[in-house]
Coordinates of C-alpha atoms and ligand atoms in Angstrom, one line a residue:
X1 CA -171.2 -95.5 5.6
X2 CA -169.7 -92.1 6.3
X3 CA -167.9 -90.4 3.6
X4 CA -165.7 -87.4 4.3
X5 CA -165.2 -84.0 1.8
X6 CA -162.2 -84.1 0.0
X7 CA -159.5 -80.8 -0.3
X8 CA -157.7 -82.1 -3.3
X9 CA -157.4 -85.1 -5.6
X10 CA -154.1 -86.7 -5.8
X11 CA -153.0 -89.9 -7.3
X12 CA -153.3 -92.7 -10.1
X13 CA -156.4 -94.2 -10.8
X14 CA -156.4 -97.9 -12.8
X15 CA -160.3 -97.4 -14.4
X16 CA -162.5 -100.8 -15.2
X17 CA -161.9 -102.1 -19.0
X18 CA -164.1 -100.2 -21.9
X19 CA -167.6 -101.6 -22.0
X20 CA -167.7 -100.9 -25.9
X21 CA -164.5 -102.8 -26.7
X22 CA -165.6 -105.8 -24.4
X23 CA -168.8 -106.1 -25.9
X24 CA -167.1 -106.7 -29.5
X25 CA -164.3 -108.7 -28.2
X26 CA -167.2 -112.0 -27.0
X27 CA -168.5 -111.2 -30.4
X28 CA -166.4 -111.0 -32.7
X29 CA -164.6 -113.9 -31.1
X30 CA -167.1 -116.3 -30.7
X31 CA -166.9 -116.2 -34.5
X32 CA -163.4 -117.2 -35.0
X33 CA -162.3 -120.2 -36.2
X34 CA -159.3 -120.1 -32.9
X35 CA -159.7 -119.6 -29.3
X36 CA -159.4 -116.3 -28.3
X37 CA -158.0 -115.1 -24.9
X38 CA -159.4 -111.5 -23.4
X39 CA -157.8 -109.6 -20.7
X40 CA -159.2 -107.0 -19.0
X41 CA -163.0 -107.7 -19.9
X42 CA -165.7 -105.9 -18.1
X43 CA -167.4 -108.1 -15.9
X44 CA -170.4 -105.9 -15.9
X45 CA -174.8 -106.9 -16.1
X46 CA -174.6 -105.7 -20.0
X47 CA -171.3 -107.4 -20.9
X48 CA -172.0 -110.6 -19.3
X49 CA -175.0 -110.4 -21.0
X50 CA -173.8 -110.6 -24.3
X51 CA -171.9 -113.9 -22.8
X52 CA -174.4 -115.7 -22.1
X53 CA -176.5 -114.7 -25.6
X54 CA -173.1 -115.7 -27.6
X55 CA -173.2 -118.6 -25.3
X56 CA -177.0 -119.5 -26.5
X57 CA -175.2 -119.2 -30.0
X58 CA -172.9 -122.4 -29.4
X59 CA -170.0 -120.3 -28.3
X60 CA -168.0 -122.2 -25.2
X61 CA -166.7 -118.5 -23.1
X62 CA -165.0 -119.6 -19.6
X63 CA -164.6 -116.4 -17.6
X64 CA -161.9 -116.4 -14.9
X65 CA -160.9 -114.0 -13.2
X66 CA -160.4 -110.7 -15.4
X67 CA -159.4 -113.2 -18.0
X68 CA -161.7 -115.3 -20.2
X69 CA -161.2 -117.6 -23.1
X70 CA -163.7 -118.1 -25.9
X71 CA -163.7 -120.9 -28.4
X72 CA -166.0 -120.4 -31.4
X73 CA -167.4 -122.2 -34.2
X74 CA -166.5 -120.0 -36.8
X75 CA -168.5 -117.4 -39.0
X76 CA -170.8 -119.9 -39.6
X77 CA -171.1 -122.3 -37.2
X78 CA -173.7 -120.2 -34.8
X79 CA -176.3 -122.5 -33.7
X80 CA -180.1 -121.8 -32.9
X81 CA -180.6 -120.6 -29.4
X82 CA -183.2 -123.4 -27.6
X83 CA -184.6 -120.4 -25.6
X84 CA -185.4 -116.4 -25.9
X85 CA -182.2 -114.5 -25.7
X86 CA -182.3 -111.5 -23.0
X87 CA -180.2 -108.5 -23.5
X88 CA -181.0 -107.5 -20.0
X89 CA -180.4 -103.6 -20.2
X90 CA -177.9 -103.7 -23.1
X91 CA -178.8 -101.9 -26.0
X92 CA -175.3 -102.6 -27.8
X93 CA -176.0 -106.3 -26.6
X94 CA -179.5 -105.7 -28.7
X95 CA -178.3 -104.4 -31.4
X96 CA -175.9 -106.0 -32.5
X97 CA -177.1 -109.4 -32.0
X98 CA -179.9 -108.6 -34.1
X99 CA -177.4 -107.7 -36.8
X100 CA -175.7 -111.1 -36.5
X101 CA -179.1 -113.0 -36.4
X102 CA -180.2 -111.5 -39.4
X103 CA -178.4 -113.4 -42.3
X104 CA -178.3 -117.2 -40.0
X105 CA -180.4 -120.0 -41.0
X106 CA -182.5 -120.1 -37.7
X107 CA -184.9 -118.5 -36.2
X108 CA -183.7 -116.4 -33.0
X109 CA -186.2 -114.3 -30.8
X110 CA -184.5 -111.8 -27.9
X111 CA -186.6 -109.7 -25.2
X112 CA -184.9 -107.6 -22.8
X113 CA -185.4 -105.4 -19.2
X114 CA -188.6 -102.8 -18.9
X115 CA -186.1 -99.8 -20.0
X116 CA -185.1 -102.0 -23.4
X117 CA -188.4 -102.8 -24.4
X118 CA -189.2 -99.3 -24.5
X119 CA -186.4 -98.0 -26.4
X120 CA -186.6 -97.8 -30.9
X121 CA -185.4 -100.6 -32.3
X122 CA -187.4 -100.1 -35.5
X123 CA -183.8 -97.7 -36.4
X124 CA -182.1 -101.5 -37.0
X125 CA -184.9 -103.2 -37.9
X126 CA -185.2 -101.2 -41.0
X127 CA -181.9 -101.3 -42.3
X128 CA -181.9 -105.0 -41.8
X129 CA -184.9 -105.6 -43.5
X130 CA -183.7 -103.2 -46.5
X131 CA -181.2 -106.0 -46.6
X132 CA -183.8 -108.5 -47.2
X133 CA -184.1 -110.3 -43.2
X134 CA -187.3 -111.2 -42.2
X135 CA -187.7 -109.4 -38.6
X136 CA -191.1 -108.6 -36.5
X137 CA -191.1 -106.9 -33.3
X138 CA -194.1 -105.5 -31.0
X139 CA -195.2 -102.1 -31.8
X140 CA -195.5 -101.6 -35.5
X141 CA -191.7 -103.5 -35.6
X142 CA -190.1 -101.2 -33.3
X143 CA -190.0 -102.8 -29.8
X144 CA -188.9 -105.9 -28.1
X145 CA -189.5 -108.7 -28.1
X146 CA -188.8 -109.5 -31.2
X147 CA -187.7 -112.3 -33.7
X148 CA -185.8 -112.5 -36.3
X149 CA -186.3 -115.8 -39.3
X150 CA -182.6 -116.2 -40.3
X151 CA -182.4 -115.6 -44.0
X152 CA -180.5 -119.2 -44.4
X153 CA -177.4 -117.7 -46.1
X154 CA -175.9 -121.6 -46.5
X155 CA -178.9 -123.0 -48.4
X156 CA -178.7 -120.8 -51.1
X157 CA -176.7 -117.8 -53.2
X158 CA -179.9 -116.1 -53.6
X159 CA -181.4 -116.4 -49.5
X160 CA -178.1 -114.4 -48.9
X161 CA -178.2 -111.2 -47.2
X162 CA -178.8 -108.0 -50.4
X163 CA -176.0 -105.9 -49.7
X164 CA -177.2 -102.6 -50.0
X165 CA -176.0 -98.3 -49.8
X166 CA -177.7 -97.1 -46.1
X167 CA -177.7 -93.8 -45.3
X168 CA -178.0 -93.5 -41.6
X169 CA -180.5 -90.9 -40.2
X170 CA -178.4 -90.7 -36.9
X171 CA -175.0 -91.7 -36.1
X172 CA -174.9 -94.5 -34.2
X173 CA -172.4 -96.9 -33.3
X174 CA -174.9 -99.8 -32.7
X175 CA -177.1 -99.6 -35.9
X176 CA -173.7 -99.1 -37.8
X177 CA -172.5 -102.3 -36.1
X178 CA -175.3 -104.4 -36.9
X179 CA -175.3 -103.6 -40.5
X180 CA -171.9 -104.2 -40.5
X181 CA -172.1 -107.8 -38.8
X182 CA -175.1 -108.4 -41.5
X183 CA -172.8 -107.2 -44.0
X184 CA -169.8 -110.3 -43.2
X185 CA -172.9 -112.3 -44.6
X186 CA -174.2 -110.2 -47.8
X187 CA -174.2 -111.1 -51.2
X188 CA -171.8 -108.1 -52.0
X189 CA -170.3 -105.0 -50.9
X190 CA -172.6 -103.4 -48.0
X191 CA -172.3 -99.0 -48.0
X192 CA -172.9 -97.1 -44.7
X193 CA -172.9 -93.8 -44.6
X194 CA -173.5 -91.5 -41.1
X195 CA -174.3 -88.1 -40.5
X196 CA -171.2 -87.9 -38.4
X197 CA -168.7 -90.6 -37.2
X198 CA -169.4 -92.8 -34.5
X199 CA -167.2 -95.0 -32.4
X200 CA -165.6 -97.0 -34.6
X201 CA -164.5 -100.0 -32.4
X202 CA -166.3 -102.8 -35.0
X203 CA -164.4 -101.2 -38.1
X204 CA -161.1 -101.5 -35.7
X205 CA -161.6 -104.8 -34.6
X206 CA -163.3 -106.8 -36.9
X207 CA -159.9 -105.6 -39.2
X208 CA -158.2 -107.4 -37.1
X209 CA -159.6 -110.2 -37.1
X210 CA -158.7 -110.2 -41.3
X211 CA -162.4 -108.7 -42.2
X212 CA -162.2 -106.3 -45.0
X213 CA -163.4 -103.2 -44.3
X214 CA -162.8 -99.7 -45.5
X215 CA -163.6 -96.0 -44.1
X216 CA -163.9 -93.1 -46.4
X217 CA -164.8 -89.9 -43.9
X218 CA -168.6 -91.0 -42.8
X219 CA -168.5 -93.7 -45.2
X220 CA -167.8 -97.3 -44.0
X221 CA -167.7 -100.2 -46.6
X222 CA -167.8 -104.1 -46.0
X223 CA -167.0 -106.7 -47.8
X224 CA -168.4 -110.1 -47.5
X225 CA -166.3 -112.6 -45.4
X226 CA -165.5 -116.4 -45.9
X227 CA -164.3 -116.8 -42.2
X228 CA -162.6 -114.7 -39.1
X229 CA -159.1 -114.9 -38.1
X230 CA -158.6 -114.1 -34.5
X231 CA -155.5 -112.6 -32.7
X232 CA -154.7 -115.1 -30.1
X233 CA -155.3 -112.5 -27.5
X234 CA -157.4 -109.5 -27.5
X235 CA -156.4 -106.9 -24.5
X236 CA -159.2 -104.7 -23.7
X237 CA -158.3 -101.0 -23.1
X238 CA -159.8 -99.1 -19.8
X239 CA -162.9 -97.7 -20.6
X240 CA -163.0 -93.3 -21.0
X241 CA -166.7 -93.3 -20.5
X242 CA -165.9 -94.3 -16.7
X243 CA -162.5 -92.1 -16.5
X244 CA -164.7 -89.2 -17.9
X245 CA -165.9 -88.8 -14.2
X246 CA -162.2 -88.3 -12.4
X247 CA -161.4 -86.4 -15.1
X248 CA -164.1 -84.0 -14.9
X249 CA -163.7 -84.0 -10.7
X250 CA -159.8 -83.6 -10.8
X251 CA -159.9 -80.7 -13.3
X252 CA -162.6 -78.7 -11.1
X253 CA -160.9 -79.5 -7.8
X254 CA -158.4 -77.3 -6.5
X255 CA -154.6 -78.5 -6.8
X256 CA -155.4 -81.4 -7.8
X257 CA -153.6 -83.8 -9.9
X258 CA -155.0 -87.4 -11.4
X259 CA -153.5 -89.9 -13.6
X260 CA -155.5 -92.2 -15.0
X261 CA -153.5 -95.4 -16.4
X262 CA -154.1 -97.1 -19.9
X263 CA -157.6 -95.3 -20.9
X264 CA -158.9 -95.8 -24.3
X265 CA -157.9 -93.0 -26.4
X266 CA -159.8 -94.2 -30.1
X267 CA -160.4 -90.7 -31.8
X268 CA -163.9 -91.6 -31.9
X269 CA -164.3 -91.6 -28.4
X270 CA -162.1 -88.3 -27.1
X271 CA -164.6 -86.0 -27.9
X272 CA -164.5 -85.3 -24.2
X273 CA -161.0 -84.4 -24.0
X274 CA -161.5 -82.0 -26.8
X275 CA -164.2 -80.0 -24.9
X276 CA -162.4 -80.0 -21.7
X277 CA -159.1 -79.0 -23.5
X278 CA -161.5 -75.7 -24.9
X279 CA -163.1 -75.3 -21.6
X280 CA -159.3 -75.0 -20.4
X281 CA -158.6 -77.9 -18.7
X282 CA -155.3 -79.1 -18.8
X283 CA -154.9 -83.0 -19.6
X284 CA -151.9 -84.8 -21.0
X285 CA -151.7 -87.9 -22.7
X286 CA -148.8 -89.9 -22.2
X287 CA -147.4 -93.4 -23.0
X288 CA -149.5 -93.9 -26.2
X289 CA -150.0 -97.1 -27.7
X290 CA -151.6 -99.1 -29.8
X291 CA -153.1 -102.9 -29.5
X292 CA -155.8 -104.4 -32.2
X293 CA -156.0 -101.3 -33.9
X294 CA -156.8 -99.3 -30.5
X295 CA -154.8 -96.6 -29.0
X296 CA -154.5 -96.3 -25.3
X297 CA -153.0 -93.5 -23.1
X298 CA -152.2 -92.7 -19.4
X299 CA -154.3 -89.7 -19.0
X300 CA -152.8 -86.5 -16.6
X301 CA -155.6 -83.8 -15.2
X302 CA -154.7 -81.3 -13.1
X303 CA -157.0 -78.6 -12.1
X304 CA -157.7 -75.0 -13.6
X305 CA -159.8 -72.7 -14.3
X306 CA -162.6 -73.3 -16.4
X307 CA -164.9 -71.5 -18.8
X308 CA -168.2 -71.8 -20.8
X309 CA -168.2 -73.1 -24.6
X310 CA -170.4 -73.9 -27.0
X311 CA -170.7 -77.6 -28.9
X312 CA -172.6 -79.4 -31.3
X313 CA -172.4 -80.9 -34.6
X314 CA -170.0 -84.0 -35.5
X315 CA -168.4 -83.6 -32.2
X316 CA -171.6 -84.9 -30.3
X317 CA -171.4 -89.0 -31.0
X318 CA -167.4 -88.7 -30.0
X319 CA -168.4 -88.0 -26.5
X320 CA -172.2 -88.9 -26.7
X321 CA -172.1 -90.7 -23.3
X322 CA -170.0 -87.8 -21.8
X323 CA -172.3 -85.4 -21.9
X324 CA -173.7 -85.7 -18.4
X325 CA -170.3 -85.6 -16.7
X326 CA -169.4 -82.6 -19.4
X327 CA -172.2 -81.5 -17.8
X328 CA -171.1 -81.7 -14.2
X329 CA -167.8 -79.3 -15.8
X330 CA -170.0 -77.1 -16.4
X331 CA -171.8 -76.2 -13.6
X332 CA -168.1 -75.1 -12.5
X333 CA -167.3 -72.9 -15.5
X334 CA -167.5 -69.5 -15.6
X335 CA -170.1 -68.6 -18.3
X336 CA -172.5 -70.2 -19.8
X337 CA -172.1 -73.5 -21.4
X338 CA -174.8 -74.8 -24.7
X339 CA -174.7 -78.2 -25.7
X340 CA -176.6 -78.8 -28.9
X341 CA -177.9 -82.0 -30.9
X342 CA -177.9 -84.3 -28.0
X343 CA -181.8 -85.4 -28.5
X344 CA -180.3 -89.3 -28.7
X345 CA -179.8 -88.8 -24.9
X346 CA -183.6 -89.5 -24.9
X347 CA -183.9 -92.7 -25.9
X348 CA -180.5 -94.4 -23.8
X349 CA -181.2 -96.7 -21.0
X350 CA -183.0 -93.6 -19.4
X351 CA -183.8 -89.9 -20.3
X352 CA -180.5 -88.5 -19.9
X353 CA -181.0 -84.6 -20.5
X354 CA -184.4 -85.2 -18.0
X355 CA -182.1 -86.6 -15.4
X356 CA -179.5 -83.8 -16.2
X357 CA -182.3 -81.4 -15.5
X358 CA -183.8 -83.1 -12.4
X359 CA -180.0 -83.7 -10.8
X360 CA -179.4 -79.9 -11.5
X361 CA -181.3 -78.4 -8.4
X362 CA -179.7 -80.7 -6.1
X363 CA -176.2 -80.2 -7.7
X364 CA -176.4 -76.6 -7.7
X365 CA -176.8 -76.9 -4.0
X366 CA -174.5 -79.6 -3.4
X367 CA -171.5 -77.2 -5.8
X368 CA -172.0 -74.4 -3.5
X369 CA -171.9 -75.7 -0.2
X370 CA -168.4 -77.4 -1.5
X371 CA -167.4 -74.2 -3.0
X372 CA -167.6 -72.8 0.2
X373 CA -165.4 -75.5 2.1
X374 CA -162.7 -75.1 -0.6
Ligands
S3P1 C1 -172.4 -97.9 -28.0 C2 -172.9 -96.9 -28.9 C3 -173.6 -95.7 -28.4 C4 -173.4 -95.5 -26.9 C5 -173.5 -96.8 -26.1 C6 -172.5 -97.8 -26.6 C7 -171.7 -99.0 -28.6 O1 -175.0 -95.9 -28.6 O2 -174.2 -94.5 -26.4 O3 -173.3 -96.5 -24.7 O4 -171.0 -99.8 -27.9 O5 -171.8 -99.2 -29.9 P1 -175.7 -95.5 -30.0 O6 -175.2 -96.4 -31.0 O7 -177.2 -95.6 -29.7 O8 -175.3 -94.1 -30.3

C-alpha cells in the first residue's frame, strides 16, 4: 500500500459509534424487561465482547448490520454462565460485569487477554466487597481470573448487597459503574464520591431507563431498583475518543477544514475540546442535540496556530483517553506544553505515557520532514 502526503484536509467525516456508550447500551438492556433496538453500535473486539458475556448471562442480542436487538430477562432474571466469561482486552467489559455479578445468586468466574490480567482490579474488588460480595482473584485479589459467589439477593433481605458511602481514590468511570450496577441491587441508598467527575454515561443512561439516580458535584447516589424500563430504541452517538484524532490533524494542518458529523458531546467527555479551544484551535459545534440523556454535535476544525498550555486537575478524566492525540497537538505548538496527573495512563490496555515517550523520537522526525513539505 502506497500512501501519499496530504497539503490540506477538507471535508466531512461520519466517525464509528462511541465505544463507552455501546458498551452500556448491551448492558443496561439486557436487563430490561422490553426488547431494546441499538443503532449505531460499535462492532469492535471489546464491545462484542461484552455481547457475548451478556449473552453467557441469558441475554438473546441479534446483531445485524449496524443494528442489533436485545431481549432481556429483566433485572433479575440473569442466569449463571455454564462457562468462564472472557472480557478479551476490555477493561470497561471487566469492570462492570463484575459489578453486575456481585449481588446475583450464582457463581460467575471471568479471565481475560495477557494485557487484562495484568491490570488492578483489586480498585473494584474492594468496593464491592465493602458492599458485602464475596470476590477472589489471583494476586492478593487484584488480578484476573477471578470469581465472584453471587450474594443471592432473591433468597433473602439480609444476603442483599450493604449499600454503603465510597469514596473513590481515583476517578474512574468503570469502578463508579460497577458500584453503581451493584448498587440497582443494595439493600439501601449506595454513595459515591470521586476526586473529580468522570464520564458519566451509566448515570445518563441507566436514568433513562427509569433508575433513580442523583448527582450532587462528585457525588453520585443510587437507589435500589425493582426492575428497568427500556426506551424502545437506544441510538448510540459517534464516539470523540476516535474524532479526537481528525480533530487534532485538521487543526495543525494548514487551511484545512473538517467536519465531523454527530460526535458525542457529554460534558464529561469534551475535556479535549476545552484544551484545544486554549491551545487556540478553533472548533465549532453545531446542530446540538440530545437523545437518552446524551448530547451530540457536528463538530467544525479548521486549522490555526497553536500554542503551549498547561493542564491537570479535574480536567484530566474528561479527556483521559485524549491525552495521547493532545499530545500529538503538541508537538505542533509553539511552547511548551505540561500535562499533569495522568499516572492512570499506566495501567490502560498498555503504558500510555511509555508509548507517548517511545513514539516521540520517531514523531519528532516524522513532524519535521512534513513541516518542510508544507
Ligand atoms: C471507560 C472509562 C475510562 C476510559 C476507558 C473507558 C468507560 O477508564 O479510560 O477507555 O467506558 O467507563 P477508567 O474508568 O479506568 O478511567
Amino acid at each position: 500500500m502506497k500512501i501519499l502526503p496530504i497539503e490540506n484536509l477538507r471535508g466531512v467525516i461520519e466517525i464509528p459509534g462511541d465505544k463507552s456508550i455501546s458498551h452500556r447500551s448491551i448492558i443496561f438492556s439486557s436487563l430490561a424487561d422490553t426488547p431494546v433496538e441499538i443503532e449505531n453500535f460499535l462492532r469492535g473486539a471489546d464491545c462484542l465482547s461484552t455481547v457475548e458475556c451478556m449473552k453467557s448471562f441469558g441475554a438473546d442480542i441479534e446483531i445485524d448490520g449496524e443494528k442489533v436487538l436485545v431481549k432481556g430477562n429483566g433485572l433479575h432474571g440473569l442466569r449463571e454462565p455454564e462457562n468462564v466469561l472472557d472480557a478479551g482486552n476490555s477493561g470497561t467489559t471487566l469492570r462492570l460485569l463484575l459489578g453486575l455479578a456481585a449481588p446475583q445468586n450464582f457463581i460467575t468466574t471471568f479471565t481475560g487477554d495477557s494485557s487484562l490480567r495484568k491490570r488492578p482490579m483489586g480498585r473494584v474488588i474492594k468496593p464491592l466487597s465493602e458492599m458485602g460480595a464475596s470476590i477472589v482473584g489471583r494476586n492478593e485479589n487484584k488480578n484476573l481470573p477471578i470469581t465472584v459467589i453471587g450474594n443471592g439477593h432473591l433468597q433473602a433481605e439480609n444476603s442483599k448487597l450493604k449499600a454503603i458511602i465510597y469514596q473513590m481514590p481515583v476517578a474512574s468511570a468503570q469502578v463508579k459503574s460497577a458500584i453503581i450496577l451493584a448498587g440497582l441491587y443494595a439493600n439501601g441508598v449506595t454513595t459515591i464520591i470521586e476526586p473529580a467527575p468522570s464520564r458519566d454515561h451509566t448515570e445518563k443512561m441507566l436514568s433513562a431507563f427509569g433508575a433513580r439516580i442523583e448527582k450532587f458535584g462528585n457525588t453520585v447516589k443510587v437507589y435500589p431498583a425493582e426492575s428497568l424500563t427500556a426506551p424502545k430504541k437506544i441510538t448510540v452517538p459517534n464516539d470523540i475518543s476516535s474524532a479526537a484524532y481528525w480533530i487534532v490533524l485538521a487543526a495543525v494542518t494548514k487551511n484545512s477544514a473538517v467536519t465531523l458529523k454527530n460526535v458525542g458531546v457529554n460534558q464529561t467527555r469534551t475535556g479535549i475540546l476545552d484544551v484545544l479551544k486554549e491551545m487556540g484551535a478553533q472548533i465549532e459545534l453545531e446542530n446540538l442535540r440530545e437523545s437518552g440523556g446524551e448530547l451530540s454535535a457536528d463538530i467544525t476544525v479548521t486549522s490555526s496556530k497553536l500554542r503551549g498550555v498547561e493542564i491537570g486537575g479535574a480536567i484530566i478524566p474528561r479527556l483521559i483517553d485524549e491525552v495521547p492525540a493532545l499530545a500529538v497537538a503538541a508537538a505542533f505548538c509553539e511552547g511548551t506544553t505540561v500535562i499533569h496527573d495522568v499516572g492512570e495512563l499506566r495501567v490502560k490496555e498498555s503504558d500510555r505515557l511509555q508509548a507517548i515517550a517511545d513514539s516521540s523520537i520517531k514523531f519528532r522526525q516524522a513532524v519535521l520532514k512534513l513541516r518542510r513539505r508544507i
